[in-house]
């Protein structure tokens, strides 16, 4: 790829500005300062201000989403994207969340610039399990375990029942729910349907990736290897 195309594709500057960046000595290839925007290089070999081009093979990040921010590019108020480096938003492929968490849900959220990765993790056909822990405002009825596992729970306004889901009751008003699909406000709606409205909700795992093992404080992120979901 041309150097000016690399700088713009990975969010550093426009193709036009690239000439200036190169002139000022900010770009090097294989340790040698670059001379021309039209010179070709592999993105992996390019340093900008002494640092390798970020995520040349695709951006895959796990964020510990805090409460109070929204998984949207447009809404008012704090957005999950405000927690990430601005340069990522300038990448040609754009960064998006893999599915969404509600504003008032915390926990594990993946972000990527790879549309096929989003599809692979969110498609109900793939059944990637997502684990949620929650506290409720009322006792969780023990019958909910069987109802959720049955694949017969029909949520208000839906035309197909929820896929079987595993509910573990951890305390009178707290539990863990593993889902294999992602419908709008699904955890809250499933628990409301059995008379136990959710007060606190956190996603603790997606497939093999556990929030706990990442050691991230709320608002922190880390790059991940997408191959763990293969
Ligand atoms: N289910 C919900 O109700 N909210 C979320 O954020 C995720 C799953």
mmCIF file of C-alpha atoms and ligand atoms in Angstrom:
data_model
loop_
_atom_site.group_PDB
_atom_site.id
_atom_site.type_symbol
_atom_site.label_atom_id
_atom_site.label_comp_id
_atom_site.label_asym_id
_atom_site.label_seq_id
_atom_site.Cartn_x
_atom_site.Cartn_y
_atom_site.Cartn_z
ATOM 1 C CA UNK A 1 0.000 0.000 0.000
ATOM 2 C CA UNK A 2 1.103 3.593 -0.555
ATOM 3 C CA UNK A 3 2.233 5.358 2.618
ATOM 4 C CA UNK A 4 -0.356 8.124 2.274
ATOM 5 C CA UNK A 5 -3.067 5.459 1.920
ATOM 6 C CA UNK A 6 -1.780 3.667 5.041
ATOM 7 C CA UNK A 7 -1.813 6.843 7.133
ATOM 8 C CA UNK A 8 -5.346 7.688 6.115
ATOM 9 C CA UNK A 9 -6.721 4.127 6.255
ATOM 10 C CA UNK A 10 -5.548 3.645 9.837
ATOM 11 C CA UNK A 11 -6.803 7.019 11.028
ATOM 12 C CA UNK A 12 -3.613 9.060 11.368
ATOM 13 C CA UNK A 13 -4.288 11.876 8.899
ATOM 14 C CA UNK A 14 -5.755 12.559 5.480
ATOM 15 C CA UNK A 15 -3.881 11.508 2.355
ATOM 16 C CA UNK A 16 -3.206 15.171 1.694
ATOM 17 C CA UNK A 17 -1.709 15.711 5.189
ATOM 18 C CA UNK A 18 0.423 12.585 4.811
ATOM 19 C CA UNK A 19 2.906 14.467 2.625
ATOM 20 C CA UNK A 20 3.525 16.917 5.481
ATOM 21 C CA UNK A 21 3.875 14.136 8.069
ATOM 22 C CA UNK A 22 6.451 12.423 5.869
ATOM 23 C CA UNK A 23 8.322 15.669 5.171
ATOM 24 C CA UNK A 24 8.580 16.297 8.902
ATOM 25 C CA UNK A 25 10.180 12.880 9.400
ATOM 26 C CA UNK A 26 7.287 11.395 11.397
ATOM 27 C CA UNK A 27 7.069 8.243 9.280
ATOM 28 C CA UNK A 28 9.652 5.498 8.818
ATOM 29 C CA UNK A 29 9.678 2.131 7.103
ATOM 30 C CA UNK A 30 11.913 -0.645 8.394
ATOM 31 C CA UNK A 31 13.880 1.925 10.421
ATOM 32 C CA UNK A 32 14.527 4.253 7.451
ATOM 33 C CA UNK A 33 12.772 7.665 7.345
ATOM 34 C CA UNK A 34 10.196 7.716 4.567
ATOM 35 C CA UNK A 35 10.683 10.186 1.740
ATOM 36 C CA UNK A 36 7.611 10.020 -0.441
ATOM 37 C CA UNK A 37 3.869 9.585 0.174
ATOM 38 C CA UNK A 38 3.692 7.373 -2.910
ATOM 39 C CA UNK A 39 6.317 4.896 -1.631
ATOM 40 C CA UNK A 40 4.841 1.464 -0.967
ATOM 41 C CA UNK A 41 5.128 -0.539 2.252
ATOM 42 C CA UNK A 42 3.335 -3.184 4.263
ATOM 43 C CA UNK A 43 1.404 -1.454 7.096
ATOM 44 C CA UNK A 44 3.141 -3.799 9.597
ATOM 45 C CA UNK A 45 6.536 -2.268 8.672
ATOM 46 C CA UNK A 46 5.524 1.369 9.142
ATOM 47 C CA UNK A 47 6.282 3.425 12.258
ATOM 48 C CA UNK A 48 4.525 6.722 12.916
ATOM 49 C CA UNK A 49 6.211 8.954 15.498
ATOM 50 C CA UNK A 50 8.277 5.905 16.417
ATOM 51 C CA UNK A 51 5.294 3.610 17.128
ATOM 52 C CA UNK A 52 3.969 0.817 14.893
ATOM 53 C CA UNK A 53 0.761 1.467 12.959
ATOM 54 C CA UNK A 54 -2.038 0.360 15.267
ATOM 55 C CA UNK A 55 -3.948 -2.848 14.510
ATOM 56 C CA UNK A 56 -2.843 -3.230 10.873
ATOM 57 C CA UNK A 57 -4.600 -6.609 10.720
ATOM 58 C CA UNK A 58 -7.901 -5.376 12.192
ATOM 59 C CA UNK A 59 -8.965 -3.827 15.482
ATOM 60 C CA UNK A 60 -10.299 -6.205 18.151
ATOM 61 C CA UNK A 61 -10.702 -4.772 21.634
ATOM 62 C CA UNK A 62 -12.428 -5.742 24.878
ATOM 63 C CA UNK A 63 -13.774 -2.838 26.946
ATOM 64 C CA UNK A 64 -15.021 -2.946 30.520
ATOM 65 C CA UNK A 65 -18.084 -0.826 29.854
ATOM 66 C CA UNK A 66 -18.970 1.356 32.820
ATOM 67 C CA UNK A 67 -22.535 2.225 33.774
ATOM 68 C CA UNK A 68 -23.988 5.360 32.220
ATOM 69 C CA UNK A 69 -22.515 5.365 28.711
ATOM 70 C CA UNK A 70 -24.325 4.439 25.523
ATOM 71 C CA UNK A 71 -23.342 2.018 22.716
ATOM 72 C CA UNK A 72 -24.097 4.495 19.958
ATOM 73 C CA UNK A 73 -22.199 6.844 17.672
ATOM 74 C CA UNK A 74 -24.896 9.480 17.735
ATOM 75 C CA UNK A 75 -26.827 9.778 20.995
ATOM 76 C CA UNK A 76 -26.576 12.548 23.561
ATOM 77 C CA UNK A 77 -24.493 12.030 26.698
ATOM 78 C CA UNK A 78 -21.439 9.878 27.244
ATOM 79 C CA UNK A 79 -20.740 7.246 24.566
ATOM 80 C CA UNK A 80 -18.568 4.132 24.804
ATOM 81 C CA UNK A 81 -16.536 5.587 21.920
ATOM 82 C CA UNK A 82 -15.524 8.533 24.152
ATOM 83 C CA UNK A 83 -13.525 6.010 26.211
ATOM 84 C CA UNK A 84 -11.355 5.010 23.233
ATOM 85 C CA UNK A 85 -8.564 6.796 21.337
ATOM 86 C CA UNK A 86 -10.052 9.249 18.841
ATOM 87 C CA UNK A 87 -7.761 7.928 16.081
ATOM 88 C CA UNK A 88 -9.684 4.651 16.007
ATOM 89 C CA UNK A 89 -12.805 6.521 14.946
ATOM 90 C CA UNK A 90 -10.921 7.922 11.944
ATOM 91 C CA UNK A 91 -10.046 4.454 10.577
ATOM 92 C CA UNK A 92 -11.461 3.802 7.131
ATOM 93 C CA UNK A 93 -13.494 0.777 8.255
ATOM 94 C CA UNK A 94 -15.006 2.518 11.298
ATOM 95 C CA UNK A 95 -15.162 0.957 14.747
ATOM 96 C CA UNK A 96 -18.385 -0.426 16.154
ATOM 97 C CA UNK A 97 -19.517 -2.431 19.148
ATOM 98 C CA UNK A 98 -20.223 -6.145 18.793
ATOM 99 C CA UNK A 99 -23.879 -6.027 19.801
ATOM 100 C CA UNK A 100 -24.895 -3.568 22.486
ATOM 101 C CA UNK A 101 -25.232 -3.219 26.215
ATOM 102 C CA UNK A 102 -27.859 -0.900 27.705
ATOM 103 C CA UNK A 103 -26.740 2.408 29.128
ATOM 104 C CA UNK A 104 -27.356 1.034 32.631
ATOM 105 C CA UNK A 105 -25.593 -2.308 32.022
ATOM 106 C CA UNK A 106 -21.868 -2.658 32.731
ATOM 107 C CA UNK A 107 -19.374 -5.331 31.747
ATOM 108 C CA UNK A 108 -17.661 -6.978 28.821
ATOM 109 C CA UNK A 109 -18.139 -5.248 25.466
ATOM 110 C CA UNK A 110 -16.195 -6.024 22.294
ATOM 111 C CA UNK A 111 -15.347 -3.452 19.630
ATOM 112 C CA UNK A 112 -13.984 -4.033 16.167
ATOM 113 C CA UNK A 113 -13.587 -2.664 12.648
ATOM 114 C CA UNK A 114 -14.287 -6.128 11.198
ATOM 115 C CA UNK A 115 -17.894 -6.581 10.074
ATOM 116 C CA UNK A 116 -17.582 -10.339 9.681
ATOM 117 C CA UNK A 117 -16.416 -10.615 13.302
ATOM 118 C CA UNK A 118 -19.519 -8.701 14.423
ATOM 119 C CA UNK A 119 -21.682 -11.055 12.416
ATOM 120 C CA UNK A 120 -19.956 -14.189 13.724
ATOM 121 C CA UNK A 121 -20.457 -13.162 17.344
ATOM 122 C CA UNK A 122 -23.976 -11.799 17.118
ATOM 123 C CA UNK A 123 -25.636 -14.250 14.739
ATOM 124 C CA UNK A 124 -28.162 -16.383 16.648
ATOM 125 C CA UNK A 125 -27.093 -19.261 14.366
ATOM 126 C CA UNK A 126 -23.646 -19.256 15.941
ATOM 127 C CA UNK A 127 -25.071 -19.429 19.495
ATOM 128 C CA UNK A 128 -22.042 -17.748 21.117
ATOM 129 C CA UNK A 129 -22.973 -17.797 24.812
ATOM 130 C CA UNK A 130 -23.116 -14.495 26.677
ATOM 131 C CA UNK A 131 -23.151 -14.572 30.459
ATOM 132 C CA UNK A 132 -24.862 -11.948 32.634
ATOM 133 C CA UNK A 133 -24.936 -11.529 36.409
ATOM 134 C CA UNK A 134 -27.704 -9.558 38.012
ATOM 135 C CA UNK A 135 -29.528 -8.470 41.152
ATOM 136 C CA UNK A 136 -33.301 -8.219 41.195
ATOM 137 C CA UNK A 137 -35.851 -6.198 43.129
ATOM 138 C CA UNK A 138 -37.800 -9.345 44.122
ATOM 139 C CA UNK A 139 -37.253 -13.040 44.751
ATOM 140 C CA UNK A 140 -36.383 -15.014 41.615
ATOM 141 C CA UNK A 141 -38.967 -17.806 41.378
ATOM 142 C CA UNK A 142 -37.233 -21.220 41.186
ATOM 143 C CA UNK A 143 -39.600 -22.229 38.322
ATOM 144 C CA UNK A 144 -37.826 -19.635 36.153
ATOM 145 C CA UNK A 145 -34.908 -22.066 35.755
ATOM 146 C CA UNK A 146 -37.077 -24.568 33.904
ATOM 147 C CA UNK A 147 -39.060 -21.960 32.004
ATOM 148 C CA UNK A 148 -35.914 -20.248 30.660
ATOM 149 C CA UNK A 149 -34.379 -23.620 29.721
ATOM 150 C CA UNK A 150 -37.539 -24.744 27.904
ATOM 151 C CA UNK A 151 -37.204 -22.529 24.852
ATOM 152 C CA UNK A 152 -40.893 -21.655 25.321
ATOM 153 C CA UNK A 153 -40.696 -18.273 27.005
ATOM 154 C CA UNK A 154 -42.454 -15.776 24.756
ATOM 155 C CA UNK A 155 -41.606 -12.161 25.507
ATOM 156 C CA UNK A 156 -44.183 -9.435 25.086
ATOM 157 C CA UNK A 157 -44.329 -8.196 21.479
ATOM 158 C CA UNK A 158 -42.214 -11.048 20.057
ATOM 159 C CA UNK A 159 -43.295 -13.690 17.566
ATOM 160 C CA UNK A 160 -40.773 -16.412 18.431
ATOM 161 C CA UNK A 161 -39.934 -17.771 21.873
ATOM 162 C CA UNK A 162 -36.516 -17.177 23.440
ATOM 163 C CA UNK A 163 -33.883 -19.808 22.742
ATOM 164 C CA UNK A 164 -33.187 -22.046 25.747
ATOM 165 C CA UNK A 165 -31.147 -20.118 28.322
ATOM 166 C CA UNK A 166 -29.405 -21.277 31.492
ATOM 167 C CA UNK A 167 -30.410 -19.560 34.715
ATOM 168 C CA UNK A 168 -28.447 -20.135 37.917
ATOM 169 C CA UNK A 169 -29.969 -18.737 41.073
ATOM 170 C CA UNK A 170 -27.073 -17.452 43.183
ATOM 171 C CA UNK A 171 -29.104 -15.866 45.995
ATOM 172 C CA UNK A 172 -32.738 -15.041 46.676
ATOM 173 C CA UNK A 173 -32.484 -11.950 44.474
ATOM 174 C CA UNK A 174 -29.350 -12.553 42.440
ATOM 175 C CA UNK A 175 -28.420 -14.845 39.603
ATOM 176 C CA UNK A 176 -26.478 -15.623 36.467
ATOM 177 C CA UNK A 177 -28.076 -16.062 33.045
ATOM 178 C CA UNK A 178 -26.405 -17.471 29.930
ATOM 179 C CA UNK A 179 -28.014 -16.450 26.644
ATOM 180 C CA UNK A 180 -27.337 -17.735 23.124
ATOM 181 C CA UNK A 181 -28.947 -14.823 21.295
ATOM 182 C CA UNK A 182 -29.260 -11.100 21.867
ATOM 183 C CA UNK A 183 -32.696 -9.527 21.826
ATOM 184 C CA UNK A 184 -33.503 -6.005 22.896
ATOM 185 C CA UNK A 185 -33.216 -5.699 26.725
ATOM 186 C CA UNK A 186 -33.430 -9.483 26.824
ATOM 187 C CA UNK A 187 -32.184 -10.183 30.344
ATOM 188 C CA UNK A 188 -34.316 -7.449 31.875
ATOM 189 C CA UNK A 189 -37.399 -8.580 29.939
ATOM 190 C CA UNK A 190 -36.950 -12.257 30.791
ATOM 191 C CA UNK A 191 -36.644 -11.523 34.506
ATOM 192 C CA UNK A 192 -39.492 -9.018 34.438
ATOM 193 C CA UNK A 193 -41.608 -11.773 32.847
ATOM 194 C CA UNK A 194 -41.162 -13.886 35.996
ATOM 195 C CA UNK A 195 -41.819 -10.991 38.379
ATOM 196 C CA UNK A 196 -38.208 -10.188 39.286
ATOM 197 C CA UNK A 197 -37.257 -6.808 37.771
ATOM 198 C CA UNK A 198 -33.511 -6.348 37.344
ATOM 199 C CA UNK A 199 -31.782 -3.671 39.446
ATOM 200 C CA UNK A 200 -28.144 -4.326 38.487
ATOM 201 C CA UNK A 201 -26.873 -6.041 35.342
ATOM 202 C CA UNK A 202 -23.357 -6.891 34.254
ATOM 203 C CA UNK A 203 -22.085 -8.992 31.332
ATOM 204 C CA UNK A 204 -19.306 -11.182 32.655
ATOM 205 C CA UNK A 205 -18.369 -13.338 29.638
ATOM 206 C CA UNK A 206 -18.711 -13.732 25.869
ATOM 207 C CA UNK A 207 -17.869 -17.254 24.702
ATOM 208 C CA UNK A 208 -14.498 -18.187 26.203
ATOM 209 C CA UNK A 209 -13.601 -14.596 27.130
ATOM 210 C CA UNK A 210 -14.217 -13.719 30.791
ATOM 211 C CA UNK A 211 -14.219 -10.137 32.057
ATOM 212 C CA UNK A 212 -12.582 -11.240 35.307
ATOM 213 C CA UNK A 213 -9.542 -12.669 33.513
ATOM 214 C CA UNK A 214 -8.889 -9.350 31.739
ATOM 215 C CA UNK A 215 -8.329 -7.337 34.951
ATOM 216 C CA UNK A 216 -9.874 -4.194 33.519
ATOM 217 C CA UNK A 217 -11.251 -1.403 35.698
ATOM 218 C CA UNK A 218 -14.493 0.136 34.359
ATOM 219 C CA UNK A 219 -13.593 2.278 31.332
ATOM 220 C CA UNK A 220 -10.380 0.362 30.546
ATOM 221 C CA UNK A 221 -9.808 -1.666 27.372
ATOM 222 C CA UNK A 222 -7.330 -4.209 26.042
ATOM 223 C CA UNK A 223 -6.589 -5.639 22.588
ATOM 224 C CA UNK A 224 -7.696 -9.254 22.174
ATOM 225 C CA UNK A 225 -6.907 -12.047 19.751
ATOM 226 C CA UNK A 226 -10.058 -12.753 17.682
ATOM 227 C CA UNK A 227 -8.854 -16.330 17.132
ATOM 228 C CA UNK A 228 -10.109 -17.270 20.614
ATOM 229 C CA UNK A 229 -13.647 -17.145 19.179
ATOM 230 C CA UNK A 230 -12.861 -19.343 16.167
HETATM 231 N N1 LIG B 1 -29.960 -7.814 28.307
HETATM 232 C C1 LIG B 1 -30.386 -6.640 28.797
HETATM 233 O O1 LIG B 1 -31.492 -6.531 29.289
HETATM 234 N N2 LIG B 1 -29.549 -5.592 28.729
HETATM 235 C C2 LIG B 1 -28.311 -5.652 28.237
HETATM 236 O O2 LIG B 1 -27.589 -4.652 28.228
HETATM 237 C C3 LIG B 1 -27.879 -6.888 27.733
HETATM 238 C C4 LIG B 1 -28.716 -7.955 27.777
#
